[in-house]
Amino acid sequence: MIDFTGATIGFVLMLGMMALGLHVAVAIFLTSVLGAIVYFGPGLLDTFATQLWAVMNDFILTAIPLFVLLGELLMRAGVTQRMYSGLSTWLGRLPGGLLHTNIGASGLFAAVSGSSVATAATISTVALPELRARGYNERLVLGSIAAGATLGILIPPSVNLIIYGALTGTSIGQLFAAGIVPGLLLIGLFMLFIAIISVLLPGSAGALDEAAPWSEKMRSLRHLVPPLSIFVVVMGAIYTGWATPTEAAAVGVLMAVALAAMNKALSISMLHDAFLSTVRTTAMILLIIIAAFYLKFIIGILGVPQAMTSFVAAMDLTPLGFILVLVVFYLILGCFIETLSMMVGTIPIVFPLVVHMGLDPVWFGIFLVLMMELALITPPVGMNLFVVQGVRRTGSVVDVFYGIIPFVAVVLFAVALIVAVPGIVTWLPYRMF
């Protein structure tokens, strides 16, 4: 059995290897190997093959490449440009103009792509030239795109929620349902902030669009129907019990292929690029998951959960105090560690404490994803910040850093809301299931 000091040294060592640039999966796996050898000897390493086989035979994980492929196909099918144009017709007259379209388009694309990075890259490509030409405050534009893109890991289908469910044994259907209300809440908070800042600082947004006639607004809805249809079919199949998340993802892929054909974007080269990108992303994710499951196995037999539970119990923390500690912990960690590695590296250690404190696993999954959202937009390693700057290609990334600051405060406010009112997260999944 390991003690709290030994567990802490191992955890810090793993984070140190990640911070030095070692591949996430390698850092996690080496930490597991070191713990096994130090406490049990090299003979325990023979169990890795069994763990690898067990993880790769988990049916739910096959949903990951399918949802990644779904996002890749939609991104290459020309859906985003049409979707952005359709939303701008409806949202362009609000205070803040097209900044609201950035948030709305991010939320809608997130609902079918499941990836924050893909959302950031796609919306940046479409929005930046238009908003720059209209004289919007560039820092506010950059912040709105980077912040809106974080919705990709919260609004279902979310790859991060699938990984959390696989690592903790939590229902994927319940997690997807739990992400809907907080996702809509966060969209509303982002848009409310944009409206307020646009009224207080009129020069921050360009001139409002002329009010479009209702006939044009109704015609623009045809650009929103395809992504909404895919979302409704995929989520509806899961919630009604007609299909598992994996089967629903497969249906979504078929719909995306049909949509690409309708848009005359379907070709062998397009499919090749989508499949190749999907393989690269999936291989990276699954390699990290394999390492995380082995770490979970090793710390389980070492007694790390029991050691950590005893330490927390000795601190006599209330559930609220424990949550506040986690907020500070993930805020600091998110400034230095990439989100996926942070999530899979901490879940095996933190989740037993969550259970010990009596917190709802579904609620904690959404809380954790919100903290991952903050990690995506907090300097110096926030992934979305550099994706947006990479598409921008001019100026300094410092502009993105400044632009994101108020949106970080908005996400923190959303975290405070779900802590104060847990029903925001738990009401829908427990009504549906």
Coordinates of C-alpha atoms in Angstrom, one line a residue:
M1 CA 0.0 0.0 0.0
I2 CA 1.2 3.5 -0.9
D3 CA 0.9 6.5 1.4
F4 CA -0.3 10.0 0.5
T5 CA 3.3 11.3 0.2
G6 CA 4.2 8.6 -2.3
A7 CA 1.0 9.2 -4.3
T8 CA 1.7 12.9 -4.4
I9 CA 5.3 12.4 -5.6
G10 CA 4.0 10.1 -8.4
F11 CA 1.4 12.6 -9.5
V12 CA 3.8 15.5 -9.5
L13 CA 6.3 13.4 -11.5
M14 CA 3.7 12.7 -14.1
L15 CA 2.7 16.4 -14.4
G16 CA 6.4 17.3 -14.6
M17 CA 7.0 15.0 -17.5
M18 CA 4.0 16.5 -19.3
A19 CA 5.2 20.0 -18.6
L20 CA 8.6 19.1 -20.1
G21 CA 6.9 18.2 -23.4
L22 CA 6.8 14.4 -23.1
H23 CA 3.8 12.9 -24.9
V24 CA 0.8 12.7 -22.5
A25 CA 0.3 8.9 -23.0
V26 CA 4.0 8.2 -22.4
A27 CA 4.1 10.3 -19.2
I28 CA 1.0 8.6 -17.8
F29 CA 2.3 5.1 -18.8
L30 CA 5.8 5.7 -17.4
T31 CA 4.3 6.8 -14.1
S32 CA 2.3 3.6 -14.0
V33 CA 5.3 1.5 -14.8
L34 CA 7.4 3.2 -12.2
G35 CA 4.8 2.7 -9.5
A36 CA 4.3 -1.0 -10.4
I37 CA 8.1 -1.7 -10.4
V38 CA 8.9 0.2 -7.2
Y39 CA 6.1 -1.4 -5.1
F40 CA 5.5 -4.8 -6.8
G41 CA 8.4 -5.5 -9.1
P42 CA 8.5 -5.9 -12.9
G43 CA 6.3 -9.0 -12.9
L44 CA 3.2 -6.8 -12.5
L45 CA 3.9 -5.3 -16.0
D46 CA 2.6 -8.5 -17.5
T47 CA -0.9 -7.3 -16.7
F48 CA -0.7 -4.5 -19.3
A49 CA -1.7 -6.8 -22.1
T50 CA -4.8 -7.8 -20.3
Q51 CA -5.7 -4.2 -19.5
L52 CA -5.0 -3.2 -23.2
W53 CA -7.4 -5.9 -24.4
A54 CA -10.1 -5.0 -21.9
V55 CA -10.0 -1.3 -22.8
M56 CA -10.0 -1.8 -26.6
N57 CA -13.0 -4.1 -26.3
D58 CA -15.1 -1.5 -24.6
F59 CA -17.9 -0.9 -27.1
I60 CA -18.6 2.6 -26.0
L61 CA -15.1 3.8 -27.1
T62 CA -16.0 3.0 -30.7
A63 CA -18.3 6.1 -30.5
I64 CA -15.2 8.4 -30.4
P65 CA -13.9 7.9 -33.9
L66 CA -17.4 8.1 -35.3
F67 CA -18.1 11.4 -33.6
V68 CA -14.7 12.7 -34.7
L69 CA -15.5 11.7 -38.3
L70 CA -18.9 13.3 -38.0
G71 CA -17.3 16.7 -37.2
E72 CA -14.6 16.3 -39.9
L73 CA -17.3 15.5 -42.6
L74 CA -19.4 18.5 -41.6
M75 CA -16.4 20.8 -41.6
R76 CA -15.5 19.8 -45.1
A77 CA -19.1 19.8 -46.4
G78 CA -19.5 23.6 -46.4
V79 CA -22.0 23.5 -43.6
T80 CA -20.3 26.1 -41.4
Q81 CA -20.3 29.0 -43.9
R82 CA -24.0 28.6 -44.6
M83 CA -24.8 28.1 -40.9
Y84 CA -23.0 31.3 -40.0
S85 CA -24.8 33.2 -42.7
G86 CA -28.2 31.9 -41.6
L87 CA -27.6 32.8 -37.9
S88 CA -26.3 36.3 -38.8
T89 CA -29.7 37.1 -40.4
W90 CA -31.4 36.4 -37.0
L91 CA -28.8 37.7 -34.5
G92 CA -27.2 40.6 -36.4
R93 CA -29.6 43.2 -35.0
L94 CA -28.8 42.4 -31.4
P95 CA -26.4 44.8 -29.5
G96 CA -23.0 43.3 -30.4
G97 CA -24.1 42.2 -33.9
L98 CA -22.1 39.4 -35.4
L99 CA -20.4 38.7 -32.0
H100 CA -23.6 36.9 -31.1
T101 CA -23.4 35.0 -34.3
N102 CA -19.9 33.8 -33.2
I103 CA -21.4 32.3 -30.1
G104 CA -24.5 30.9 -31.7
A105 CA -22.5 29.3 -34.6
S106 CA -20.1 27.9 -32.1
G107 CA -22.9 26.3 -30.1
L108 CA -24.6 24.9 -33.1
F109 CA -21.4 23.5 -34.6
A110 CA -20.4 22.1 -31.2
A111 CA -23.7 20.2 -31.2
V112 CA -22.6 18.1 -34.1
S113 CA -18.8 18.2 -33.9
G114 CA -18.0 17.4 -30.3
S115 CA -14.6 19.2 -30.5
S116 CA -13.6 22.6 -29.2
V117 CA -10.5 22.8 -31.3
A118 CA -12.4 22.0 -34.5
T119 CA -15.0 24.6 -33.5
A120 CA -12.4 27.2 -32.9
A121 CA -10.6 26.6 -36.2
T122 CA -13.8 26.5 -38.2
I123 CA -15.6 29.5 -36.8
S124 CA -12.4 31.6 -36.9
T125 CA -12.0 30.9 -40.6
V126 CA -15.5 32.0 -41.4
A127 CA -15.9 34.9 -38.9
L128 CA -12.5 36.7 -38.7
P129 CA -12.5 38.2 -42.2
E130 CA -16.1 39.4 -42.0
L131 CA -15.7 41.0 -38.5
R132 CA -12.4 42.6 -39.4
A133 CA -13.9 44.2 -42.4
R134 CA -16.8 45.6 -40.4
G135 CA -14.5 47.3 -37.8
Y136 CA -15.3 45.2 -34.7
N137 CA -13.0 45.5 -31.7
E138 CA -10.5 42.7 -32.6
R139 CA -9.7 41.6 -29.1
L140 CA -13.4 41.2 -28.3
V141 CA -13.9 39.2 -31.6
L142 CA -11.0 36.9 -30.8
G143 CA -12.2 36.4 -27.2
S144 CA -15.8 35.6 -28.4
I145 CA -14.6 33.0 -30.9
A146 CA -12.2 31.3 -28.4
A147 CA -14.8 31.3 -25.7
G148 CA -17.6 30.1 -27.9
A149 CA -15.5 27.2 -29.2
T150 CA -15.3 25.8 -25.6
L151 CA -18.9 24.7 -26.0
G152 CA -17.6 21.9 -28.2
I153 CA -16.7 19.8 -25.2
L154 CA -19.9 20.6 -23.2
I155 CA -22.8 20.5 -25.6
P156 CA -23.5 16.9 -26.6
P157 CA -22.2 14.9 -28.4
S158 CA -18.9 15.6 -26.5
V159 CA -15.9 13.3 -26.9
N160 CA -14.7 14.5 -23.4
L161 CA -18.0 13.3 -21.8
I162 CA -17.6 9.9 -23.5
I163 CA -14.1 9.6 -22.1
Y164 CA -15.3 10.7 -18.7
G165 CA -18.1 8.1 -18.8
A166 CA -15.8 5.4 -19.9
L167 CA -13.2 6.1 -17.2
T168 CA -15.8 6.4 -14.4
G169 CA -18.6 4.0 -15.5
T170 CA -21.1 6.9 -15.7
S171 CA -24.0 6.7 -18.2
I172 CA -23.1 8.4 -21.5
G173 CA -26.7 9.2 -22.1
Q174 CA -27.1 10.9 -18.8
L175 CA -23.9 12.9 -19.3
F176 CA -25.1 14.0 -22.7
A177 CA -28.5 15.1 -21.3
A178 CA -26.8 16.8 -18.4
G179 CA -24.7 18.9 -20.8
I180 CA -27.7 20.5 -22.6
V181 CA -29.0 23.0 -20.0
P182 CA -25.5 24.2 -18.8
G183 CA -24.5 24.5 -22.5
L184 CA -27.6 26.7 -23.2
L185 CA -26.9 28.6 -20.0
L186 CA -23.4 29.3 -21.0
I187 CA -24.5 30.5 -24.5
G188 CA -27.0 32.8 -22.8
L189 CA -24.3 34.2 -20.4
F190 CA -21.8 34.8 -23.3
M191 CA -24.5 36.6 -25.3
L192 CA -25.7 38.6 -22.3
F193 CA -22.1 39.8 -21.6
I194 CA -21.6 40.8 -25.3
A195 CA -24.9 42.8 -25.3
I196 CA -23.9 44.6 -22.0
I197 CA -20.4 45.4 -23.2
S198 CA -21.7 46.6 -26.6
V199 CA -24.2 49.0 -24.9
L200 CA -21.6 50.3 -22.4
L201 CA -18.8 50.6 -25.1
P202 CA -20.6 51.3 -28.4
G203 CA -17.3 51.4 -30.4
S204 CA -16.6 47.7 -29.5
A205 CA -19.0 46.4 -32.1
G206 CA -19.5 47.4 -35.7
A207 CA -22.6 49.0 -37.1
L208 CA -25.7 46.9 -36.7
D209 CA -27.1 45.2 -39.7
E210 CA -30.2 46.4 -41.3
A211 CA -33.2 44.5 -40.1
A212 CA -33.8 41.6 -42.6
P213 CA -37.3 41.1 -43.9
W214 CA -39.1 38.1 -42.5
S215 CA -39.1 36.4 -45.9
E216 CA -35.3 36.5 -45.9
K217 CA -35.1 35.2 -42.3
M218 CA -37.4 32.3 -43.1
R219 CA -35.3 31.4 -46.1
S220 CA -32.1 31.5 -44.0
L221 CA -33.5 28.7 -41.8
R222 CA -32.7 26.2 -44.5
H223 CA -29.0 26.7 -43.6
L224 CA -29.7 25.8 -40.0
V225 CA -31.8 22.8 -40.6
P226 CA -29.0 20.3 -41.6
P227 CA -26.9 20.6 -38.4
L228 CA -30.0 20.8 -36.2
S229 CA -31.4 17.7 -37.9
I230 CA -28.3 15.7 -37.3
F231 CA -28.3 16.8 -33.6
V232 CA -31.9 15.9 -33.2
V233 CA -31.5 12.5 -34.8
V234 CA -28.4 11.5 -33.0
M235 CA -29.5 12.7 -29.6
G236 CA -33.1 11.6 -30.1
A237 CA -31.9 8.0 -30.9
I238 CA -29.9 7.9 -27.7
Y239 CA -32.5 9.4 -25.4
T240 CA -35.4 7.3 -26.8
G241 CA -33.4 4.1 -26.4
W242 CA -33.5 3.4 -30.2
A243 CA -29.7 3.4 -30.4
T244 CA -26.6 3.3 -28.3
P245 CA -24.3 6.4 -28.5
T246 CA -22.1 4.4 -31.0
E247 CA -25.0 3.4 -33.2
A248 CA -26.3 7.0 -33.1
A249 CA -22.9 8.3 -34.1
A250 CA -22.9 6.0 -37.1
V251 CA -26.3 7.3 -38.2
G252 CA -25.0 10.9 -37.8
V253 CA -22.0 10.0 -40.1
L254 CA -24.3 8.7 -42.8
M255 CA -26.4 11.9 -42.6
A256 CA -23.2 14.0 -42.9
V257 CA -22.1 12.0 -46.0
A258 CA -25.6 12.6 -47.5
L259 CA -25.4 16.3 -46.7
A260 CA -21.9 16.6 -48.3
A261 CA -23.3 14.9 -51.4
M262 CA -26.2 17.4 -51.5
N263 CA -23.7 20.3 -51.2
K264 CA -21.6 18.8 -54.0
A265 CA -18.7 18.6 -51.6
L266 CA -18.4 14.8 -51.6
S267 CA -15.4 13.4 -53.3
I268 CA -12.7 10.7 -52.9
S269 CA -10.1 13.4 -51.8
M270 CA -12.6 14.9 -49.3
L271 CA -13.3 11.5 -47.7
H272 CA -9.6 10.7 -47.7
D273 CA -8.8 13.9 -45.8
A274 CA -11.6 13.4 -43.4
F275 CA -10.7 9.7 -42.7
L276 CA -7.0 10.6 -42.3
S277 CA -7.7 13.4 -39.8
T278 CA -10.1 11.1 -37.9
V279 CA -7.4 8.4 -37.7
R280 CA -4.8 10.8 -36.4
T281 CA -7.2 12.3 -33.8
T282 CA -8.6 9.0 -32.7
A283 CA -5.2 7.3 -32.4
M284 CA -4.0 10.1 -30.1
I285 CA -7.1 10.0 -27.9
L286 CA -7.2 6.2 -27.6
L287 CA -3.5 6.0 -26.8
I288 CA -4.0 8.4 -23.9
I289 CA -7.1 6.4 -22.8
I290 CA -5.1 3.2 -22.7
A291 CA -2.4 4.7 -20.6
A292 CA -5.1 6.3 -18.3
F293 CA -6.8 2.9 -17.8
Y294 CA -3.5 1.3 -16.9
L295 CA -2.8 4.1 -14.4
K296 CA -6.2 3.6 -12.9
F297 CA -5.4 -0.1 -12.5
I298 CA -2.0 0.5 -10.9
I299 CA -3.2 3.2 -8.5
G300 CA -6.1 0.9 -7.6
I301 CA -3.9 -2.0 -6.5
L302 CA -1.5 0.4 -4.8
G303 CA -4.4 1.8 -2.7
V304 CA -4.0 5.4 -3.8
P305 CA -7.8 6.0 -3.7
Q306 CA -7.9 4.9 0.0
A307 CA -4.8 6.9 0.8
M308 CA -6.3 10.0 -0.8
T309 CA -9.7 9.4 0.8
S310 CA -8.1 9.1 4.3
F311 CA -6.2 12.4 3.7
V312 CA -9.3 14.3 2.6
A313 CA -11.3 12.8 5.5
A314 CA -8.6 14.0 8.0
M315 CA -8.9 17.5 6.5
D316 CA -12.6 17.4 7.5
L317 CA -13.7 19.3 4.4
T318 CA -17.3 19.9 3.6
P319 CA -18.5 19.0 0.0
L320 CA -18.5 22.7 -0.8
G321 CA -15.0 23.2 0.6
F322 CA -13.8 20.2 -1.5
I323 CA -15.3 21.6 -4.6
L324 CA -13.6 25.0 -4.0
V325 CA -10.3 23.1 -3.6
L326 CA -10.9 21.4 -6.9
V327 CA -11.7 24.7 -8.6
V328 CA -8.4 26.2 -7.5
F329 CA -6.6 22.9 -8.4
Y330 CA -7.9 22.7 -11.9
L331 CA -7.5 26.5 -12.5
I332 CA -3.8 26.2 -11.7
L333 CA -3.3 22.9 -13.5
G334 CA -5.2 24.2 -16.6
C335 CA -2.6 27.0 -17.0
F336 CA 0.1 24.5 -17.7
I337 CA -1.4 21.2 -18.9
E338 CA -3.5 20.4 -22.0
T339 CA -7.1 19.6 -21.2
L340 CA -7.4 16.0 -22.3
S341 CA -4.2 15.0 -20.5
M342 CA -5.4 16.9 -17.4
M343 CA -8.7 15.1 -17.4
V344 CA -7.5 11.6 -17.9
G345 CA -4.5 12.1 -15.6
T346 CA -6.6 13.3 -12.6
I347 CA -9.9 11.3 -12.9
P348 CA -8.4 8.1 -11.5
I349 CA -7.2 10.0 -8.4
V350 CA -10.0 12.6 -8.0
F351 CA -13.1 10.5 -8.8
P352 CA -12.8 8.2 -5.7
L353 CA -12.7 11.3 -3.6
V354 CA -15.8 12.6 -5.4
V355 CA -17.7 9.4 -4.5
H356 CA -16.4 9.6 -0.9
M357 CA -17.7 13.2 -0.6
G358 CA -21.2 12.1 -1.9
L359 CA -21.1 14.2 -5.0
D360 CA -23.2 13.1 -8.0
P361 CA -21.0 11.6 -10.7
V362 CA -23.1 13.1 -13.5
W363 CA -22.9 16.5 -11.9
F364 CA -19.2 16.2 -11.4
G365 CA -18.7 15.2 -15.0
I366 CA -20.2 18.6 -16.2
F367 CA -18.3 20.5 -13.5
L368 CA -15.1 18.8 -14.7
V369 CA -15.9 19.7 -18.3
L370 CA -16.5 23.3 -17.4
M371 CA -13.1 23.4 -15.7
M372 CA -11.6 21.9 -18.9
E373 CA -13.3 24.7 -20.8
L374 CA -11.4 27.2 -18.6
A375 CA -8.2 25.3 -19.3
L376 CA -8.8 25.8 -23.1
I377 CA -8.9 29.5 -22.7
T378 CA -6.4 30.3 -19.9
P379 CA -2.9 31.4 -20.9
P380 CA -0.2 30.3 -21.4
V381 CA -1.2 27.0 -22.9
G382 CA -4.9 27.4 -23.7
M383 CA -5.3 25.5 -26.9
N384 CA -8.2 27.5 -28.3
L385 CA -6.2 30.7 -27.9
F386 CA -3.5 29.5 -30.2
V387 CA -5.9 27.9 -32.7
V388 CA -7.6 31.3 -33.1
Q389 CA -4.3 33.1 -33.4
G390 CA -3.1 30.5 -35.9
V391 CA -6.1 31.2 -38.2
R392 CA -5.7 35.0 -37.6
R393 CA -2.0 35.0 -38.8
T394 CA -1.4 38.6 -37.9
G395 CA -0.6 40.5 -34.7
S396 CA 0.3 39.0 -31.4
V397 CA -1.3 36.2 -29.4
V398 CA -1.3 38.6 -26.5
D399 CA -4.4 40.2 -28.2
V400 CA -6.2 36.9 -27.8
F401 CA -5.1 36.7 -24.2
Y402 CA -6.6 40.1 -23.4
G403 CA -9.7 39.4 -25.3
I404 CA -10.5 36.2 -23.4
I405 CA -10.2 37.6 -19.9
P406 CA -13.9 38.7 -19.5
F407 CA -15.1 35.4 -20.9
V408 CA -13.0 33.5 -18.4
A409 CA -15.0 35.4 -15.7
V410 CA -18.3 34.4 -17.4
V411 CA -17.3 30.7 -17.3
L412 CA -16.3 31.0 -13.7
F413 CA -19.7 32.5 -13.0
A414 CA -21.4 29.5 -14.7
V415 CA -19.3 27.2 -12.5
A416 CA -20.6 29.1 -9.4
L417 CA -24.2 28.7 -10.7
I418 CA -24.0 24.9 -11.0
V419 CA -22.3 24.7 -7.6
A420 CA -25.0 26.8 -6.0
V421 CA -27.9 25.2 -8.0
P422 CA -26.8 21.6 -8.9
G423 CA -30.3 21.0 -10.4
I424 CA -29.2 23.0 -13.4
V425 CA -27.1 19.9 -14.3
T426 CA -29.1 17.0 -12.8
W427 CA -32.7 18.0 -13.5
L428 CA -32.8 17.0 -17.2
P429 CA -30.9 13.7 -17.1
Y430 CA -32.9 12.3 -14.1
R431 CA -36.2 13.4 -15.7
M432 CA -35.3 11.6 -18.9
F433 CA -33.7 8.5 -17.5

